PDB file of C-alpha atoms in Angstrom:
ATOM      1  CA  VAL A   1      -6.006  10.037  12.506  1.00  0.00           C
ATOM      2  CA  PRO A   2      -6.478   8.982   8.782  1.00  0.00           C
ATOM      3  CA  VAL A   3      -4.540  11.277   6.542  1.00  0.00           C
ATOM      4  CA  PHE A   4      -5.270  10.481   3.018  1.00  0.00           C
ATOM      5  CA  GLU A   5      -3.432  12.408  -0.118  1.00  0.00           C
ATOM      6  CA  SER A   6      -3.670  12.458  -4.026  1.00  0.00           C
ATOM      7  CA  VAL A   7       0.080  12.843  -5.311  1.00  0.00           C
ATOM      8  CA  LEU A   8      -0.497  11.857  -8.766  1.00  0.00           C
ATOM      9  CA  PRO A   9      -3.722  11.342 -11.001  1.00  0.00           C
ATOM     10  CA  ASP A  10      -5.332   8.132  -9.810  1.00  0.00           C
ATOM     11  CA  VAL A  11      -2.436   7.780  -6.975  1.00  0.00           C
ATOM     12  CA  SER A  12      -3.373   8.059  -2.980  1.00  0.00           C
ATOM     13  CA  VAL A  13      -0.538   7.886  -0.316  1.00  0.00           C
ATOM     14  CA  GLY A  14      -2.774   7.217   3.326  1.00  0.00           C
ATOM     15  CA  MET A  15      -1.173   7.397   6.776  1.00  0.00           C
ATOM     16  CA  SER A  16      -3.131   6.035   9.402  1.00  0.00           C
ATOM     17  CA  LEU A  17      -2.020   6.299  13.669  1.00  0.00           C
ATOM     18  CA  ASN A  18      -4.192   5.053  16.506  1.00  0.00           C
ATOM     19  CA  VAL A  19      -3.078   4.842  19.772  1.00  0.00           C
ATOM     20  CA  GLY A  20      -5.500   4.405  23.188  1.00  0.00           C
ATOM     21  CA  VAL A  21      -4.642   4.240  27.032  1.00  0.00           C
ATOM     22  CA  LEU A  22      -7.146   2.857  29.729  1.00  0.00           C
ATOM     23  CA  CYS A  23      -6.016   3.580  33.332  1.00  0.00           C
ATOM     24  CA  PRO A  24      -9.567   3.786  35.246  1.00  0.00           C
ATOM     25  CA  LEU A  25     -10.053   6.584  37.704  1.00  0.00           C
ATOM     26  CA  GLY A  26      -9.381   6.206  41.069  1.00  0.00           C
ATOM     27  CA  GLN A  27      -7.383   2.422  40.709  1.00  0.00           C
ATOM     28  CA  THR A  28      -4.055   1.810  40.655  1.00  0.00           C
ATOM     29  CA  MET A  29      -3.497  -1.113  38.515  1.00  0.00           C
ATOM     30  CA  SER A  30      -1.552  -4.083  39.541  1.00  0.00           C
ATOM     31  CA  PRO A  31       1.035  -6.150  37.765  1.00  0.00           C
ATOM     32  CA  GLY A  32      -0.275  -9.595  36.365  1.00  0.00           C
ATOM     33  CA  GLY A  33      -3.598 -11.842  35.538  1.00  0.00           C
ATOM     34  CA  GLN A  34      -4.722 -14.916  35.265  1.00  0.00           C
ATOM     35  CA  ASP A  35      -1.910 -16.689  33.719  1.00  0.00           C
ATOM     36  CA  SER A  36       1.185 -14.478  34.273  1.00  0.00           C
ATOM     37  CA  LYS A  37       3.184 -16.637  31.875  1.00  0.00           C
ATOM     38  CA  ASP A  38       1.032 -15.249  28.976  1.00  0.00           C
ATOM     39  CA  ASP A  39       2.984 -12.467  27.707  1.00  0.00           C
ATOM     40  CA  ALA A  40       2.466  -9.146  29.096  1.00  0.00           C
ATOM     41  CA  ALA A  41      -0.899 -10.206  30.776  1.00  0.00           C
ATOM     42  CA  VAL A  42      -3.600  -7.394  31.682  1.00  0.00           C
ATOM     43  CA  GLY A  43      -3.764  -6.019  34.941  1.00  0.00           C
ATOM     44  CA  SER A  44      -6.456  -7.193  37.177  1.00  0.00           C
ATOM     45  CA  SER A  45      -8.276  -3.527  37.991  1.00  0.00           C
ATOM     46  CA  SER A  46      -9.457  -3.041  34.298  1.00  0.00           C
ATOM     47  CA  SER A  47     -12.667  -4.569  33.321  1.00  0.00           C
ATOM     48  CA  ILE A  48     -12.519  -6.741  29.698  1.00  0.00           C
ATOM     49  CA  SER A  49     -15.602  -5.195  28.197  1.00  0.00           C
ATOM     50  CA  ASP A  50     -13.141  -1.939  28.430  1.00  0.00           C
ATOM     51  CA  ARG A  51     -10.316  -3.079  26.721  1.00  0.00           C
ATOM     52  CA  PHE A  52      -8.966  -2.401  23.784  1.00  0.00           C
ATOM     53  CA  TRP A  53      -8.573  -5.137  20.915  1.00  0.00           C
ATOM     54  CA  LEU A  54      -6.372  -5.145  18.011  1.00  0.00           C
ATOM     55  CA  GLY A  55      -6.331  -7.366  14.846  1.00  0.00           C
ATOM     56  CA  GLY A  56      -8.218  -7.671  11.665  1.00  0.00           C
ATOM     57  CA  PRO A  57      -8.526  -6.002   8.185  1.00  0.00           C
ATOM     58  CA  MET A  58      -9.643  -2.980   9.827  1.00  0.00           C
ATOM     59  CA  GLN A  59      -6.976  -2.526  12.268  1.00  0.00           C
ATOM     60  CA  LEU A  60      -3.977  -4.489  12.167  1.00  0.00           C
ATOM     61  CA  ARG A  61      -3.740  -6.179   8.498  1.00  0.00           C
ATOM     62  CA  GLY A  62      -2.437 -10.335   8.648  1.00  0.00           C
ATOM     63  CA  PHE A  63      -4.083 -10.667  11.978  1.00  0.00           C
ATOM     64  CA  HIS A  64      -7.559 -12.448  12.909  1.00  0.00           C
ATOM     65  CA  HIS A  65     -10.042 -10.335  14.525  1.00  0.00           C
ATOM     66  CA  LYS A  66      -8.928  -9.493  18.364  1.00  0.00           C
ATOM     67  CA  GLY A  67      -6.247 -12.081  17.481  1.00  0.00           C
ATOM     68  CA  VAL A  68      -2.888  -9.816  18.747  1.00  0.00           C
ATOM     69  CA  GLY A  69      -2.210  -9.185  22.723  1.00  0.00           C
ATOM     70  CA  PRO A  70      -2.396 -11.356  25.537  1.00  0.00           C
ATOM     71  CA  ARG A  71      -4.673 -14.465  25.513  1.00  0.00           C
ATOM     72  CA  THR A  72      -5.578 -17.308  27.870  1.00  0.00           C
ATOM     73  CA  SER A  73      -4.461 -20.477  28.269  1.00  0.00           C
ATOM     74  CA  PRO A  74      -4.494 -22.370  25.444  1.00  0.00           C
ATOM     75  CA  LYS A  75      -5.089 -25.149  27.413  1.00  0.00           C
ATOM     76  CA  LEU A  76      -8.270 -23.852  29.328  1.00  0.00           C
ATOM     77  CA  PRO A  77     -11.645 -24.054  27.352  1.00  0.00           C
ATOM     78  CA  GLY A  78     -12.717 -21.438  25.008  1.00  0.00           C
ATOM     79  CA  ALA A  79     -10.950 -20.549  21.518  1.00  0.00           C
ATOM     80  CA  LYS A  80      -8.208 -22.627  19.720  1.00  0.00           C
ATOM     81  CA  GLY A  81      -4.984 -20.993  21.098  1.00  0.00           C
ATOM     82  CA  GLY A  82      -6.769 -19.471  23.721  1.00  0.00           C
ATOM     83  CA  ASP A  83      -9.092 -16.690  24.578  1.00  0.00           C
ATOM     84  CA  ALA A  84      -8.253 -13.082  23.738  1.00  0.00           C
ATOM     85  CA  LEU A  85      -8.217 -10.845  26.967  1.00  0.00           C
ATOM     86  CA  GLY A  86      -7.393  -7.328  25.282  1.00  0.00           C
ATOM     87  CA  GLY A  87      -5.162  -4.668  26.201  1.00  0.00           C
ATOM     88  CA  ASP A  88      -5.177  -1.313  28.530  1.00  0.00           C
ATOM     89  CA  VAL A  89      -2.857   0.061  26.245  1.00  0.00           C
ATOM     90  CA  THR A  90      -2.778   0.220  21.988  1.00  0.00           C
ATOM     91  CA  TRP A  91      -0.955   1.408  19.223  1.00  0.00           C
ATOM     92  CA  SER A  92      -1.286   1.200  15.237  1.00  0.00           C
ATOM     93  CA  VAL A  93       0.379   2.855  12.272  1.00  0.00           C
ATOM     94  CA  GLY A  94      -0.891   2.134   8.721  1.00  0.00           C
ATOM     95  CA  TYR A  95       0.522   3.049   5.335  1.00  0.00           C
ATOM     96  CA  SER A  96      -1.208   2.598   2.029  1.00  0.00           C
ATOM     97  CA  LEU A  97      -0.798   3.324  -1.304  1.00  0.00           C
ATOM     98  CA  GLY A  98      -3.617   3.529  -3.502  1.00  0.00           C
ATOM     99  CA  LEU A  99      -3.437   2.855  -7.046  1.00  0.00           C
ATOM    100  CA  PRO A 100      -5.471   2.334 -10.181  1.00  0.00           C
ATOM    101  CA  PHE A 101      -7.399  -1.301 -11.023  1.00  0.00           C
ATOM    102  CA  PRO A 102      -5.513  -2.204 -13.987  1.00  0.00           C
ATOM    103  CA  HIS A 103      -8.514  -3.794 -15.958  1.00  0.00           C
ATOM    104  CA  ALA A 104     -10.393  -0.937 -17.172  1.00  0.00           C
ATOM    105  CA  GLY A 105     -13.619  -1.725 -16.935  1.00  0.00           C
ATOM    106  CA  LEU A 106     -13.349  -2.378 -12.966  1.00  0.00           C
ATOM    107  CA  HIS A 107     -11.588   0.519 -12.345  1.00  0.00           C
ATOM    108  CA  ALA A 108     -14.362   2.356 -14.270  1.00  0.00           C
ATOM    109  CA  ALA A 109     -17.105   0.687 -11.949  1.00  0.00           C
ATOM    110  CA  GLY A 110     -14.873   2.040  -8.823  1.00  0.00           C
ATOM    111  CA  PHE A 111     -12.162  -0.946  -7.936  1.00  0.00           C
ATOM    112  CA  ARG A 112      -8.624   0.351  -6.725  1.00  0.00           C
ATOM    113  CA  CYS A 113      -5.650  -1.874  -6.023  1.00  0.00           C
ATOM    114  CA  GLN A 114      -3.785  -1.156  -2.831  1.00  0.00           C
ATOM    115  CA  LEU A 115      -0.233  -1.836  -1.265  1.00  0.00           C
ATOM    116  CA  TYR A 116       0.459  -1.582   2.251  1.00  0.00           C
ATOM    117  CA  ALA A 117       2.148  -1.715   5.541  1.00  0.00           C
ATOM    118  CA  ASN A 118       0.644  -1.869   9.138  1.00  0.00           C
ATOM    119  CA  ALA A 119       2.088  -1.925  12.576  1.00  0.00           C
ATOM    120  CA  GLY A 120       1.065  -2.121  16.252  1.00  0.00           C
ATOM    121  CA  ASN A 121       1.139  -3.942  19.803  1.00  0.00           C
ATOM    122  CA  LEU A 122      -1.194  -4.281  22.790  1.00  0.00           C
ATOM    123  CA  CYS A 123      -0.298  -4.392  25.826  1.00  0.00           C
ATOM    124  CA  ALA A 124      -1.331  -4.318  29.847  1.00  0.00           C
ATOM    125  CA  TYR A 125      -0.723  -1.067  31.666  1.00  0.00           C
ATOM    126  CA  GLU A 126       2.369  -1.607  33.429  1.00  0.00           C
ATOM    127  CA  THR A 127       4.536  -2.733  30.581  1.00  0.00           C
ATOM    128  CA  SER A 128       7.248  -0.798  29.799  1.00  0.00           C
ATOM    129  CA  PHE A 129       7.572   1.807  26.829  1.00  0.00           C
ATOM    130  CA  ARG A 130      10.490   0.127  25.720  1.00  0.00           C
ATOM    131  CA  THR A 131       7.969  -3.451  25.301  1.00  0.00           C
ATOM    132  CA  LEU A 132       5.447  -1.591  24.066  1.00  0.00           C
ATOM    133  CA  LEU A 133       6.824  -0.448  21.100  1.00  0.00           C
ATOM    134  CA  TYR A 134       9.942  -2.844  20.071  1.00  0.00           C
ATOM    135  CA  GLY A 135       7.104  -5.926  20.468  1.00  0.00           C
ATOM    136  CA  ALA A 136       5.287  -4.491  17.621  1.00  0.00           C
ATOM    137  CA  ARG A 137       3.442  -6.595  15.081  1.00  0.00           C
ATOM    138  CA  ALA A 138       4.159  -5.626  11.514  1.00  0.00           C
ATOM    139  CA  SER A 139       2.781  -6.888   8.150  1.00  0.00           C
ATOM    140  CA  VAL A 140       2.434  -5.696   4.333  1.00  0.00           C
ATOM    141  CA  GLY A 141       0.599  -6.273   1.605  1.00  0.00           C
ATOM    142  CA  CYS A 142      -1.538  -5.917  -1.328  1.00  0.00           C
ATOM    143  CA  GLY A 143      -5.464  -5.864  -2.099  1.00  0.00           C
ATOM    144  CA  ILE A 144      -8.619  -5.016  -3.895  1.00  0.00           C
ATOM    145  CA  VAL A 145     -10.851  -2.054  -2.497  1.00  0.00           C
ATOM    146  CA  PHE A 146     -14.337  -1.378  -3.857  1.00  0.00           C
ATOM    147  CA  PRO A 147     -16.241   1.589  -2.309  1.00  0.00           C
ATOM    148  CA  THR A 148     -20.097   1.091  -1.655  1.00  0.00           C
ATOM    149  CA  PRO A 149     -22.236   3.621  -0.044  1.00  0.00           C
ATOM    150  CA  VAL A 150     -22.452   1.660   3.461  1.00  0.00           C
ATOM    151  CA  GLY A 151     -18.800   1.391   3.252  1.00  0.00           C
ATOM    152  CA  ARG A 152     -15.440   0.220   1.903  1.00  0.00           C
ATOM    153  CA  ILE A 153     -15.020  -3.479   1.256  1.00  0.00           C
ATOM    154  CA  GLU A 154     -11.656  -4.937   0.770  1.00  0.00           C
ATOM    155  CA  ALA A 155      -9.931  -8.059  -0.293  1.00  0.00           C
ATOM    156  CA  ASN A 156      -6.697  -8.682   1.093  1.00  0.00           C
ATOM    157  CA  PHE A 157      -3.707 -10.972   1.037  1.00  0.00           C
ATOM    158  CA  SER A 158      -0.889  -9.990   3.920  1.00  0.00           C
ATOM    159  CA  HIS A 159       2.747 -11.099   4.684  1.00  0.00           C
ATOM    160  CA  VAL A 160       3.508 -10.989   8.466  1.00  0.00           C
ATOM    161  CA  LEU A 161       6.772  -9.851   9.074  1.00  0.00           C
ATOM    162  CA  ARG A 162       6.666 -10.002  13.127  1.00  0.00           C
ATOM    163  CA  ALA A 163       4.645 -12.212  15.575  1.00  0.00           C
ATOM    164  CA  ASN A 164       4.218 -13.226  18.722  1.00  0.00           C
ATOM    165  CA  SER A 165       3.965 -17.092  19.322  1.00  0.00           C
ATOM    166  CA  ARG A 166       0.333 -16.925  20.646  1.00  0.00           C
ATOM    167  CA  ASP A 167      -0.979 -14.050  17.716  1.00  0.00           C
ATOM    168  CA  GLN A 168      -3.454 -15.501  15.479  1.00  0.00           C
ATOM    169  CA  GLN A 169      -2.383 -14.978  11.794  1.00  0.00           C
ATOM    170  CA  ARG A 170      -4.652 -14.420   8.745  1.00  0.00           C
ATOM    171  CA  ARG A 171      -2.704 -14.146   5.288  1.00  0.00           C
ATOM    172  CA  PHE A 172      -6.419 -13.414   3.227  1.00  0.00           C
ATOM    173  CA  GLN A 173      -8.849 -11.181   4.540  1.00  0.00           C
ATOM    174  CA  LEU A 174     -11.913  -9.684   3.657  1.00  0.00           C
ATOM    175  CA  GLY A 175     -13.447  -6.427   5.251  1.00  0.00           C
ATOM    176  CA  LEU A 176     -15.929  -4.359   5.408  1.00  0.00           C
ATOM    177  CA  GLY A 177     -16.011  -0.806   7.389  1.00  0.00           C
ATOM    178  CA  MET A 178     -15.730   3.104   7.531  1.00  0.00           C
ATOM    179  CA  GLU A 179     -12.555   3.334   8.845  1.00  0.00           C
ATOM    180  CA  PHE A 180      -9.579   1.134   8.117  1.00  0.00           C
ATOM    181  CA  LEU A 181      -5.989   1.881   9.126  1.00  0.00           C
TER     182      LEU A 181
END
């Protein structure tokens, strides 16, 4: 649910909230996953193709695409640091302040600056509400935004405030999309 509002000429404030819960119909969720030592391993009754993913410039800046949440053991073959497993419950919130670009020529071309703060989490269905809330990842940063006919282009520099040791972080990101957190 994105909300953007102009507060002064050429200054805008934006807020976005995303929440998702996956509970397969007619099935019960069983605790644990392939590697129960992974933080909040995903229940075995949900299909990996149905799960939520979190991370990347359009969801949670400062983290790789699918860089947040449960992962396979890094000892197994696959991606460095372990493959993302996704989650059954997710939330993310973002706040942004859009400002005019300081260079007059680039400002006239549509470039804007932004300051932002993002937070979110991704867990198994069985995870407690307390863990879902207090285990959140968070980042702040600044960036340059340029609107195009096919979507918005962002170049961002992030500082991660809170992350899990298995999360995959990314300080500089480029993003192209229709919806950003």
